[in-house]
Short mmCIF file of C-alpha atoms in Angstrom, two decimals:
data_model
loop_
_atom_site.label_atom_id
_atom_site.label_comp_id
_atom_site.label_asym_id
_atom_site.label_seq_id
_atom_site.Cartn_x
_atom_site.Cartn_y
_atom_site.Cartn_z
CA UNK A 16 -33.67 -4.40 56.83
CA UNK A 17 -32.55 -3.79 53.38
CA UNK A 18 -32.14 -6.52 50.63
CA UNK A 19 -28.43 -7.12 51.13
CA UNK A 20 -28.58 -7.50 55.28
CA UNK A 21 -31.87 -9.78 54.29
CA UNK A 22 -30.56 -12.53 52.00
CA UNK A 23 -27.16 -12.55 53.95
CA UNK A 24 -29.19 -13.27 56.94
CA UNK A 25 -31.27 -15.77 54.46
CA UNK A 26 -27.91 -17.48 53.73
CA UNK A 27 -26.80 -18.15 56.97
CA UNK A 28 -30.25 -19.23 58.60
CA UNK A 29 -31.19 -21.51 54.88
CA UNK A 30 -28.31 -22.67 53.32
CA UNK A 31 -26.61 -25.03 55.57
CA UNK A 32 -30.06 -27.26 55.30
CA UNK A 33 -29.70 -27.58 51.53
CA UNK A 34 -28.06 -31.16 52.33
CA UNK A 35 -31.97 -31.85 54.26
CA UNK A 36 -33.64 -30.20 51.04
CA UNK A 37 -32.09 -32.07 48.88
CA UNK A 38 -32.35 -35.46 49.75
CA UNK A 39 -36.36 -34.86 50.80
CA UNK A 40 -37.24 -33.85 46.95
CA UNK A 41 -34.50 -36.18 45.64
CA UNK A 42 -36.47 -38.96 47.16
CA UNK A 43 -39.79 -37.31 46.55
CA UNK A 44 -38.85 -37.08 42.98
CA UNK A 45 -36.89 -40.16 42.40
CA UNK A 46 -34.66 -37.95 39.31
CA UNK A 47 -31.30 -35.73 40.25
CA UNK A 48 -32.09 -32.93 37.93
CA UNK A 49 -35.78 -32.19 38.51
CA UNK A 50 -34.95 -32.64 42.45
CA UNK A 51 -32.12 -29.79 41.85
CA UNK A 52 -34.37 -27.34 39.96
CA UNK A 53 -37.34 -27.49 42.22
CA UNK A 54 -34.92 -27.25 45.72
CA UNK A 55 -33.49 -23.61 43.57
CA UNK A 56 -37.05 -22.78 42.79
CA UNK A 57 -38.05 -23.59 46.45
CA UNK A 58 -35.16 -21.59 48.04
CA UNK A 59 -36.26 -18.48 45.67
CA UNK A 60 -39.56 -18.87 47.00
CA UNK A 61 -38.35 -19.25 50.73
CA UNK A 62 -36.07 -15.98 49.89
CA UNK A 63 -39.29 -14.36 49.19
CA UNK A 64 -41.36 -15.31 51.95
CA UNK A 65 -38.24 -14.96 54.43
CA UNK A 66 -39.21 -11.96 56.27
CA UNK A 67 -42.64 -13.54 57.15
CA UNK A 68 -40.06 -16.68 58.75
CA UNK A 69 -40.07 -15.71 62.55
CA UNK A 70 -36.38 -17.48 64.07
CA UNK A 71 -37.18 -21.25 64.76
CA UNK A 72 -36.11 -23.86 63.11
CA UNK A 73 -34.91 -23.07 59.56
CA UNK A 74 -34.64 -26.65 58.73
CA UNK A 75 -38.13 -27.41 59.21
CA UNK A 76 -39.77 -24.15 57.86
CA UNK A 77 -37.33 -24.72 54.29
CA UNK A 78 -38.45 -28.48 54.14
CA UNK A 79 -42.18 -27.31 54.01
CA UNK A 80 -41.65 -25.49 51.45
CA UNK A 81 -39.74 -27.56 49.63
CA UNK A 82 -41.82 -30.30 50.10
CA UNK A 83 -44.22 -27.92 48.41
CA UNK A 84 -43.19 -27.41 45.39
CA UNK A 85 -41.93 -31.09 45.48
CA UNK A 86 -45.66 -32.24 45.44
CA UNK A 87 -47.11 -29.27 43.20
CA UNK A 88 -44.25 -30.61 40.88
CA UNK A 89 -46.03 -34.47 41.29
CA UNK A 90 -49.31 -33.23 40.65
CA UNK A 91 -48.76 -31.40 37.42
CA UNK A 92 -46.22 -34.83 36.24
CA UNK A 93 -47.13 -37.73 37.70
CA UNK A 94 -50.40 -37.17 39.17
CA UNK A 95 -50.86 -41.50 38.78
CA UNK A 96 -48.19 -42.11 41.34
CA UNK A 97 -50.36 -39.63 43.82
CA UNK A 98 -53.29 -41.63 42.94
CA UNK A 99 -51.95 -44.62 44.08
CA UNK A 100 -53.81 -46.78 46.70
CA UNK A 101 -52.19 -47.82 49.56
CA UNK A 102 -54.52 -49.69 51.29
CA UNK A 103 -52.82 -52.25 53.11
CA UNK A 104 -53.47 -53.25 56.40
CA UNK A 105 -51.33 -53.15 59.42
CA UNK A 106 -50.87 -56.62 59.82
CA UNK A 107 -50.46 -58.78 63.18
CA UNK A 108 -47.88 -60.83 64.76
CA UNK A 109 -49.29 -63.63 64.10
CA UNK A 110 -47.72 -63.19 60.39
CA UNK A 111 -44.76 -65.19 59.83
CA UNK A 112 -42.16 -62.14 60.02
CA UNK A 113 -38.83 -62.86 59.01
CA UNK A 114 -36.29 -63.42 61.32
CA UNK A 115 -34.39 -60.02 61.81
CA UNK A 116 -31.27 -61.42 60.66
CA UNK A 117 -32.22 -61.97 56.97
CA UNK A 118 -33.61 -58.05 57.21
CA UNK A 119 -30.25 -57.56 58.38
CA UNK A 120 -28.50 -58.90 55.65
CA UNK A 121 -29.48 -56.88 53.40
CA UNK A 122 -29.18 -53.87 55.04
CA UNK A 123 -26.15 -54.14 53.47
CA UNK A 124 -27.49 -54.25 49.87
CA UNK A 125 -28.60 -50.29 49.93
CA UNK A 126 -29.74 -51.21 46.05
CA UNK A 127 -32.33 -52.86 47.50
CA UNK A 128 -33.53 -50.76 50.29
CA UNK A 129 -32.96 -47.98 47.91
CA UNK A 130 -35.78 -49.67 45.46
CA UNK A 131 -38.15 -50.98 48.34
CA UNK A 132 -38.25 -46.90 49.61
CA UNK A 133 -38.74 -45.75 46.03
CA UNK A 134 -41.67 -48.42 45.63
CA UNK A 135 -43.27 -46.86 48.04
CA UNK A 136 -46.24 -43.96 47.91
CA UNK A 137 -44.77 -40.63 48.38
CA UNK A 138 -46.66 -40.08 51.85
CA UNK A 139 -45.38 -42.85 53.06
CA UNK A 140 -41.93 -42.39 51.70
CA UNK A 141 -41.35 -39.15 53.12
CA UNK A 142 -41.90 -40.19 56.51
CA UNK A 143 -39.37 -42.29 56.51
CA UNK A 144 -36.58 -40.09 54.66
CA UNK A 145 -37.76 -37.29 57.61
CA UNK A 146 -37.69 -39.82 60.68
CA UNK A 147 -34.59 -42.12 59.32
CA UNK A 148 -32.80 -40.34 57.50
CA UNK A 149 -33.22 -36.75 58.72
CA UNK A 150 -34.26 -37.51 62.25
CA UNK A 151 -37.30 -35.67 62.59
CA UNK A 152 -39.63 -35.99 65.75
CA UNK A 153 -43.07 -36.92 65.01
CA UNK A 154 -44.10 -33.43 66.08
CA UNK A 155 -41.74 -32.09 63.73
CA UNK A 156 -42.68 -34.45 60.61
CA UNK A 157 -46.79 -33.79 61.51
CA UNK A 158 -46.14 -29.90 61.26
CA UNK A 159 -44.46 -30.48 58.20
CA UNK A 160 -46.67 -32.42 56.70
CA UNK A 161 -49.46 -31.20 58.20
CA UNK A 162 -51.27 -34.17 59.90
CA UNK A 163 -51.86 -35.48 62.87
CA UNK A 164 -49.00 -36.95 65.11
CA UNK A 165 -51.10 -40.22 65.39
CA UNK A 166 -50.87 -40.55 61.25
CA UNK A 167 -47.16 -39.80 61.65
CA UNK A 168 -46.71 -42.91 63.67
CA UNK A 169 -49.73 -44.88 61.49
CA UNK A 170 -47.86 -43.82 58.30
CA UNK A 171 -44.70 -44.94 59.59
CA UNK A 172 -45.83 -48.20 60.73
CA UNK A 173 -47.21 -49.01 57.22
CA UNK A 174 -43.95 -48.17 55.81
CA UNK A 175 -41.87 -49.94 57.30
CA UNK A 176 -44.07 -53.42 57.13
CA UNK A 177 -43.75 -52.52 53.61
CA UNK A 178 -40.92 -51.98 53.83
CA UNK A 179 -39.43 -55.14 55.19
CA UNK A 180 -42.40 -57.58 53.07
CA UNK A 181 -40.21 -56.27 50.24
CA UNK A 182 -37.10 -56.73 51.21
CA UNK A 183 -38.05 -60.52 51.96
CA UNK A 184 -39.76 -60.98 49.35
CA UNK A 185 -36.67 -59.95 47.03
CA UNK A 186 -34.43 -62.53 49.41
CA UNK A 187 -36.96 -65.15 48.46
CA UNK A 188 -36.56 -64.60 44.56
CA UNK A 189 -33.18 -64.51 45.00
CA UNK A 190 -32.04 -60.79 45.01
CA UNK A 191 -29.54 -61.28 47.01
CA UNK A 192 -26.11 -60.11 45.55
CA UNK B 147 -52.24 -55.32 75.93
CA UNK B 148 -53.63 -56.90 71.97
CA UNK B 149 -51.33 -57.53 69.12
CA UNK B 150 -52.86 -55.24 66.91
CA UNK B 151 -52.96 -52.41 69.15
CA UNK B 152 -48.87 -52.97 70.08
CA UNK B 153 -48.16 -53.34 66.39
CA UNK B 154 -48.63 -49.91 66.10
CA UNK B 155 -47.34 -48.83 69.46
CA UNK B 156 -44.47 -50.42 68.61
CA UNK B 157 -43.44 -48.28 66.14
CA UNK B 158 -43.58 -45.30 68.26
CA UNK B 159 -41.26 -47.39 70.74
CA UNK B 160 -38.45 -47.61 67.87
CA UNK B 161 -38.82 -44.21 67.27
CA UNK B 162 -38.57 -43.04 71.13
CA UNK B 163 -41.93 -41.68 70.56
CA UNK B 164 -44.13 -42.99 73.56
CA UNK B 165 -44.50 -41.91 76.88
CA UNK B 166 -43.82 -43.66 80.07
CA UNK B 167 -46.73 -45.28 80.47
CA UNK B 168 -47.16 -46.80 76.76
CA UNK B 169 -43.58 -47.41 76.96
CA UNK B 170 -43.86 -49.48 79.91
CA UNK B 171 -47.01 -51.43 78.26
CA UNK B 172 -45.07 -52.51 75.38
CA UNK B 173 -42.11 -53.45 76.57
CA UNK B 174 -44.19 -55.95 78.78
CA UNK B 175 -46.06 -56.90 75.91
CA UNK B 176 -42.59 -57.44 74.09
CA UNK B 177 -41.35 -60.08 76.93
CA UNK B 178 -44.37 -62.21 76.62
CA UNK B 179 -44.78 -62.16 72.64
CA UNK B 180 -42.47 -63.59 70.67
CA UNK B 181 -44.19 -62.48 67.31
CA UNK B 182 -43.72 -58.94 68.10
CA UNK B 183 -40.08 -59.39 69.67
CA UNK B 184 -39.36 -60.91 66.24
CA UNK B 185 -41.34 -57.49 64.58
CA UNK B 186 -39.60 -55.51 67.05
CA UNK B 187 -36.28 -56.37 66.08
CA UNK B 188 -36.80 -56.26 62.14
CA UNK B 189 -38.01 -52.62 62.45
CA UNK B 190 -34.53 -51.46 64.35
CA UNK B 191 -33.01 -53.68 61.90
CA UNK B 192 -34.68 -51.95 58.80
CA UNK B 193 -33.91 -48.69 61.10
CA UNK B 194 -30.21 -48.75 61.09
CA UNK B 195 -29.76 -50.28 57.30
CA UNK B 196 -31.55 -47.18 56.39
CA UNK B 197 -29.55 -44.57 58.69
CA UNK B 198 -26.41 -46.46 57.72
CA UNK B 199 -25.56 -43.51 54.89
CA UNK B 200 -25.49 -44.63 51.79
CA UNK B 201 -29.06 -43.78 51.21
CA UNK B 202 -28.87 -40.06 52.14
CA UNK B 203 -28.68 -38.24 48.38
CA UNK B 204 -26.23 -35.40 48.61
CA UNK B 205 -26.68 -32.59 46.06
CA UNK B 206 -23.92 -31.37 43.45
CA UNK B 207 -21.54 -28.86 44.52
CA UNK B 208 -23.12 -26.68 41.55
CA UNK B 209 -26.60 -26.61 43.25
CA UNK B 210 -24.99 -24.13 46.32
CA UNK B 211 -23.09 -22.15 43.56
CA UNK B 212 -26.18 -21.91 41.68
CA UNK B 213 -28.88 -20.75 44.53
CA UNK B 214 -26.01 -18.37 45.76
CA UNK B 215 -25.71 -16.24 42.61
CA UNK B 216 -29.42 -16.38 42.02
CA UNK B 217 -29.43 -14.85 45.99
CA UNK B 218 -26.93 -12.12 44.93
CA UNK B 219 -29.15 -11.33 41.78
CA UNK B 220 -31.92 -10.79 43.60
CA UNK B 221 -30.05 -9.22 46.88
CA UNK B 222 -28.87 -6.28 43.53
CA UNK B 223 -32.44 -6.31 42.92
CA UNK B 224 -33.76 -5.59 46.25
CA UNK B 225 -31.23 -3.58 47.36
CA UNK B 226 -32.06 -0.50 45.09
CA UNK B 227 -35.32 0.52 45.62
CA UNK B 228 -34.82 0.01 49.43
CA UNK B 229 -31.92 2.61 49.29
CA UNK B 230 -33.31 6.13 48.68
CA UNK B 231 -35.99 6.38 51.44
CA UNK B 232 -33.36 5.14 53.92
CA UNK B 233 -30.61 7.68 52.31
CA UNK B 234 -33.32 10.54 52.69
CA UNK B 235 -33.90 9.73 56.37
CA UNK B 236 -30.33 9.18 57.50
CA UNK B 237 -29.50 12.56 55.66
CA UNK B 238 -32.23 14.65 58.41
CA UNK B 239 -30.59 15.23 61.22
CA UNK B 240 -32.57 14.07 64.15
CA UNK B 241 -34.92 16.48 65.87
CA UNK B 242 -33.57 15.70 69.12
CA UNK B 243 -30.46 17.20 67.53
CA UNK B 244 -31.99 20.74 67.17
CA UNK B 245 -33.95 20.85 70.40
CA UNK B 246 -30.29 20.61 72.26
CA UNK B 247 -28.88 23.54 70.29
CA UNK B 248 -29.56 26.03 73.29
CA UNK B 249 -27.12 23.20 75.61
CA UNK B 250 -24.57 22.72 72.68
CA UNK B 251 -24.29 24.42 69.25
CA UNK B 252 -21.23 22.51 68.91
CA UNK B 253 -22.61 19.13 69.13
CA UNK B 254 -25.80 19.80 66.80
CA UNK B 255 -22.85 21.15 64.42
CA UNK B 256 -21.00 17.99 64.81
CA UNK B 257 -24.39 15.74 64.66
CA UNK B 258 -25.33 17.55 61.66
CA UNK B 259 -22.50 17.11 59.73
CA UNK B 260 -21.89 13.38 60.55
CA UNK B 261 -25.83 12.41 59.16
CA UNK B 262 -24.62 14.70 55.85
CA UNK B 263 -22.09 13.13 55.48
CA UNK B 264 -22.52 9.53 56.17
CA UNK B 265 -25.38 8.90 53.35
CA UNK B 266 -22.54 10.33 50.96
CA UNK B 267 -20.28 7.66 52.26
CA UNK B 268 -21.65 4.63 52.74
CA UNK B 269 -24.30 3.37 50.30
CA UNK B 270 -22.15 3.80 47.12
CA UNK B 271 -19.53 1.48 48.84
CA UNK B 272 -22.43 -0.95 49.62
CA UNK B 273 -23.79 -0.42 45.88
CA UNK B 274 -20.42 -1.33 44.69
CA UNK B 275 -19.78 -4.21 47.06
CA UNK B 276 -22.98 -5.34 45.57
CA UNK B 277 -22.03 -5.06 42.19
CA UNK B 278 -18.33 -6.13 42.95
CA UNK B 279 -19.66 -9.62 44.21
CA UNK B 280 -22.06 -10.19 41.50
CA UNK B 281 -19.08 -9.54 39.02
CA UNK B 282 -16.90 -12.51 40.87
CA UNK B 283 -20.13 -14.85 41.75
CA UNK B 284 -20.84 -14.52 37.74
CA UNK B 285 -17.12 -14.90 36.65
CA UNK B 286 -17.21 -18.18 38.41
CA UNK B 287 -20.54 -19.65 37.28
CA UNK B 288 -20.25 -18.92 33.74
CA UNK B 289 -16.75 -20.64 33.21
CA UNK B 290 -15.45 -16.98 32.06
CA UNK B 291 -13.14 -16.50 34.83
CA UNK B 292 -10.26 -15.35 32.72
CA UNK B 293 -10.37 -13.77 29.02
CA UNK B 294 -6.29 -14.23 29.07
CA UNK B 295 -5.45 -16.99 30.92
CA UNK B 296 -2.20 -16.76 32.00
CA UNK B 297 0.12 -16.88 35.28
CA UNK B 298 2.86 -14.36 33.76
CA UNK B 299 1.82 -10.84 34.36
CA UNK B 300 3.88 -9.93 31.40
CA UNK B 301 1.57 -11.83 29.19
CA UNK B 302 -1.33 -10.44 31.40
CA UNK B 303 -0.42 -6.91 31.81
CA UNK B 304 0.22 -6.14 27.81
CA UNK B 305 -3.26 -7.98 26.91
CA UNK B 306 -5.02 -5.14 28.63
CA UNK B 307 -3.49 -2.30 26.38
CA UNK B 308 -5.61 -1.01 24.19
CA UNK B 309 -9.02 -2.21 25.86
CA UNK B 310 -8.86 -0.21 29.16
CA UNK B 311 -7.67 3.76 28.94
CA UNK B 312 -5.73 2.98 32.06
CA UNK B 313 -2.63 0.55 33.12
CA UNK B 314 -3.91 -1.80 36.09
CA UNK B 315 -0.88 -2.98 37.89
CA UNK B 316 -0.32 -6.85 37.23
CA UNK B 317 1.55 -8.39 40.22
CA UNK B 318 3.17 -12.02 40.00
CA UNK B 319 2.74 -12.99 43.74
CA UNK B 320 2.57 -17.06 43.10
CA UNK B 321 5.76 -17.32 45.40
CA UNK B 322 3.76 -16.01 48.21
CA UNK B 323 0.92 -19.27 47.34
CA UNK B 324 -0.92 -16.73 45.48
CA UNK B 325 -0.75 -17.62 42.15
CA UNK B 326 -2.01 -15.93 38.83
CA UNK B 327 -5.05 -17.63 36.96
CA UNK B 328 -5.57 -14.51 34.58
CA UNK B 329 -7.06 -11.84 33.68
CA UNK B 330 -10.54 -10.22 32.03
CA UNK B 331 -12.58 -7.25 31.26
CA UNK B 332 -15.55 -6.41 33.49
CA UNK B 333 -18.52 -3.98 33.99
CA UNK B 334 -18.44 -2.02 37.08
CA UNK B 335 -19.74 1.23 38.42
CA UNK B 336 -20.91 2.12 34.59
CA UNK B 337 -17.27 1.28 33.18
CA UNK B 338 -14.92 -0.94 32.00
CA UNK B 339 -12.39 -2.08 34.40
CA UNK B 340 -9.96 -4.93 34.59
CA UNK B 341 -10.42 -8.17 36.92
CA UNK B 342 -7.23 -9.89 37.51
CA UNK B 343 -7.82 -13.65 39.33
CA UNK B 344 -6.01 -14.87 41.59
CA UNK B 345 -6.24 -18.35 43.30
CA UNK B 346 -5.40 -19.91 46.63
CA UNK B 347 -5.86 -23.36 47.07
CA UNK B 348 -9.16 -23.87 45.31
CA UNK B 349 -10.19 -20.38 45.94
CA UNK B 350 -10.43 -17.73 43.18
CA UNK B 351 -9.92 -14.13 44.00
CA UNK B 352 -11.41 -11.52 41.98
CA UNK B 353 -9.37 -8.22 42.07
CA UNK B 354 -11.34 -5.41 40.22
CA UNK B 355 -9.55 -2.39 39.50
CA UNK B 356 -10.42 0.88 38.35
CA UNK B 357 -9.10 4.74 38.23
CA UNK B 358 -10.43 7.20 40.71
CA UNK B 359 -9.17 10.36 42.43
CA UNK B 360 -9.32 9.38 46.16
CA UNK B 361 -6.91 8.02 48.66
CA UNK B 362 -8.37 5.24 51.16
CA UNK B 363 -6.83 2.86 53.46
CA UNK B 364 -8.34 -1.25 52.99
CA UNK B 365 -12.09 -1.52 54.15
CA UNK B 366 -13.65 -4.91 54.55
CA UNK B 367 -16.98 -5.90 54.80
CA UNK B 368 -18.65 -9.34 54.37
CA UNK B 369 -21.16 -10.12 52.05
CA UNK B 370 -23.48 -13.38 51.65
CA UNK B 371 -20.54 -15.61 53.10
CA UNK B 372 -17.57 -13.52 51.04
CA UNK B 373 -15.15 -11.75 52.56
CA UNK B 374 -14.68 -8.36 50.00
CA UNK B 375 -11.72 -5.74 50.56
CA UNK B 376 -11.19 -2.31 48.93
CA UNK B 377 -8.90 0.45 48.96
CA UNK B 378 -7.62 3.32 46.78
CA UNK B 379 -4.10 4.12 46.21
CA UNK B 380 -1.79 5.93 43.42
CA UNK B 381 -5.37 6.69 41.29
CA UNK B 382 -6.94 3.44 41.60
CA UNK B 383 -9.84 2.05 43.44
CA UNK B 384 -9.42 -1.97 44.29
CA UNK B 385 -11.88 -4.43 45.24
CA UNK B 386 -10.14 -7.91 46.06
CA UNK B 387 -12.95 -10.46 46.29
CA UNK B 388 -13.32 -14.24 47.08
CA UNK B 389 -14.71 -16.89 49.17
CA UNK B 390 -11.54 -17.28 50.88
CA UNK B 391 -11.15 -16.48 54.85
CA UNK B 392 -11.00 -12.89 55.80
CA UNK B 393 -7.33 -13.69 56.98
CA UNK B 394 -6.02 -15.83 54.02
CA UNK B 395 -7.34 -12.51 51.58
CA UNK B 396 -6.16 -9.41 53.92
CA UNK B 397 -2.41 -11.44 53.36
CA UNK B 398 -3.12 -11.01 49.73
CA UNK B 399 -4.47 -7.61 49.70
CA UNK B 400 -1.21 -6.66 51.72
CA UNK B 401 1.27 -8.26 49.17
CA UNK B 402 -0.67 -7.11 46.14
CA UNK B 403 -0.29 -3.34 47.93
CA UNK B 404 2.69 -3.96 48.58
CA UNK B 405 3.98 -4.75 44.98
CA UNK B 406 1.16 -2.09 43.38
CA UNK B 407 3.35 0.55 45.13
CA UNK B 408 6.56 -0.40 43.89
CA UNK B 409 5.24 -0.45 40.10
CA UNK B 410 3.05 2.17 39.98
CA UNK B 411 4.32 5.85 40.59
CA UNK B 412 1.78 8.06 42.15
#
């Protein structure tokens, strides 16, 4: 296959999941610009690699290596945010939850959900923007990330408790518009 | 079935996750514990104010344009060195070819001179196309579509006297929806030539032009999601190019041929 036949192929298979690429390192990176420049850089690098990419799903094999570069780019610039603990507990039912309702509520206020995800480690993070907002499988988010299925659904647990703490929390100081 | 272990479980259950079995445990476990209904529900709560949209960050139109020209750079780059061990192959004819020569001299004759001659053919036209799109892919990005921007060919056609040692036809065909933008100097096939730009909708067409000796009838071929065309007629060689559908630009190319051989005289 010669270069031309090769990257026209590359287009057709890799391009229509920029959208997906995007908004992963967007929300990995938390800044436009940076999150543009690394998802080029990444696509170079998938170019490259391209005739080692056997058919399947192009979606998931360009988000792996985005999510790549997204996390080489973390290490070398804000290594402190991939330090951070997360150590908190799954917690029981016996918690006073909120009523679903108030969680409700401000599922309106997307500033808010929008900060509570961003608050969040990037491990953590991710699984949510791959199961919510991209609809990723477990299977498919593991592979990707490259751990177990069980810490798919352990991660995503965590999150969302997080998650919704927050978003009560910020009802209870007022941060409702 | 324990709290704890359902919190978890639960999760999977949102997601769709479980199988029948630890489906069928939770949502037992779900009918008898209020704590978890209540978790339950604030988790496909959270689920659908975070699928509602507004969250998902869509990238700038720029990004696409961006990674595309930096995928026909590197398609030019790739292209070249892959090109002469393929053109020395194709040019051999096949041995099978020779062994048949005592059933049919005239079909190794035939086979022969269709290998020889398709090398000769094809790969400049792909080395062009190549360079052809890179030309309109780079007009675009660096804001340098047009060094006379102008919709009056009269304005257009003069500005290129004096820079190019030939005349490129300049057709006016904005009453057909094909309007003018402008027109520029470019670097193809080791020369100067002249780019005229044309626009439909918000589509630009690139039309390169350039003198050469042959007489061809409108090829297409499609290149990294663009639709190119080229012909030669009267002692030019055209290349129309653009994003625009292959139908949409063969119209054009058949107007602008259409005026071309009214202006120019053979």
């Amino acid at each position: 296959m010669n270069g031309a036949d090769q990257s026209g192929l590359f287009e057709r298979a890799v391009l229509p999941h920029l959208g997906s690429a995007y908004n992963l390192a967007r929300w990995l990176i938390r800044n436009d610009q940076d999150a543009e420049d690394l998802v080029q850089e990444a696509c170079l690098r998938a170019l490259k690699s391209f005739e080692g990419f056997r058919g399947g799903d192009a979606r998931a094999w360009l988000l792996t290596i985005v999510r790549n570069s997204c996390y080489t780019w973390l290490r070398e610039n804000r290594l402190q945010e991939l330090a951070t603990a997360f150590d908190e507990e799954i917690h029981t039912g016996e918690e006073d939850s909120p009523s679903p309702e108030a969680l409700l509520l401000q599922g309106a206020n997307t500033r808010l959900v929008q900060d509570a995800l961003e608050a969040l480690p990037p491990e953590f993070r991710e699984a949510i923007v791959l199961r919510e907002l991209e609809g990723l499988s477990y299977r498919e988010i593991a592979g990707l990330c490259g751990v177990p299925v069980g810490t798919v659904m352990s991660r995503l647990a965590r999150a969302r408790q997080r998650l919704e703490r927050h978003l009560t929390d910020s009802v209870q100081k007022g941060g409702l518009p | 079935m324990s709290c704890p272990e359902n919190q978890a479980l639960i999760h999977g259950y949102v997601d769709g996750e479980l199988d029948l079995l630890s489906t069928l445990q939770v949502e037992a476990h779900l009918k008898e514990c209020a704590a978890c209904a209540r978790a339950y529900e604030n988790h496909k709560a959270l689920s659908r104010a975070l699928r509602s949209g507004p969250l998902y960050f869509r990238p700038s139109a720029n990004l696409e344009q961006r990674i595309r020209a930096e995928l026909v750079e590197s398609g030019a780059t790739a292209i070249r060195p892959a090109l002469s061990p393929r053109e020395g192959s194709r040019r051999r004819p096949p041995s099978w070819a020779w062994l048949g020569v005592a059933a049919s001299v005239v079909l190794v004759v035939l086979a022969v001179g269709w290998f020889v001659t398709k090398p000769f053919n094809t790969p400049p036209d792909r080395l062009v196309a190549q360079e052809v799109l890179a030309g309109h892919v780079r007009s675009l990005m660096a804001s340098h579509l047009t060094d006379v921007p102008s919709s009056d060919q009269h304005t257009v056609k003069p500005w290129f006297d004096g820079k190019l040692d030939f005349a490129p036809p300049v057709e006016d065909l904005s009453a057909q929806g094909f309007p003018l933008v402008g027109g520029r100097l470019d670097y193809l096939e080791d020369r100067p030539v002249a780019a005229l730009v044309y626009q439909r909708r918000k589509h630009f067409i690139n039309v390169f032009i350039w003198p050469s000796t042959a007489q061809s009838a409108p090829r297409s071929v499609m290149r990294q999601g663009y639709n190119l065309i080229y012909w030669t007629s009267s002692g030019m060689t055209y290349w129309a190019v653009s994003d625009l559908n292959y139908t949409e630009l063969s119209d054009f190319v058949r107007l602008f041929q259409d005026r071309a051989s009214k202006t120019v005289s053979p």
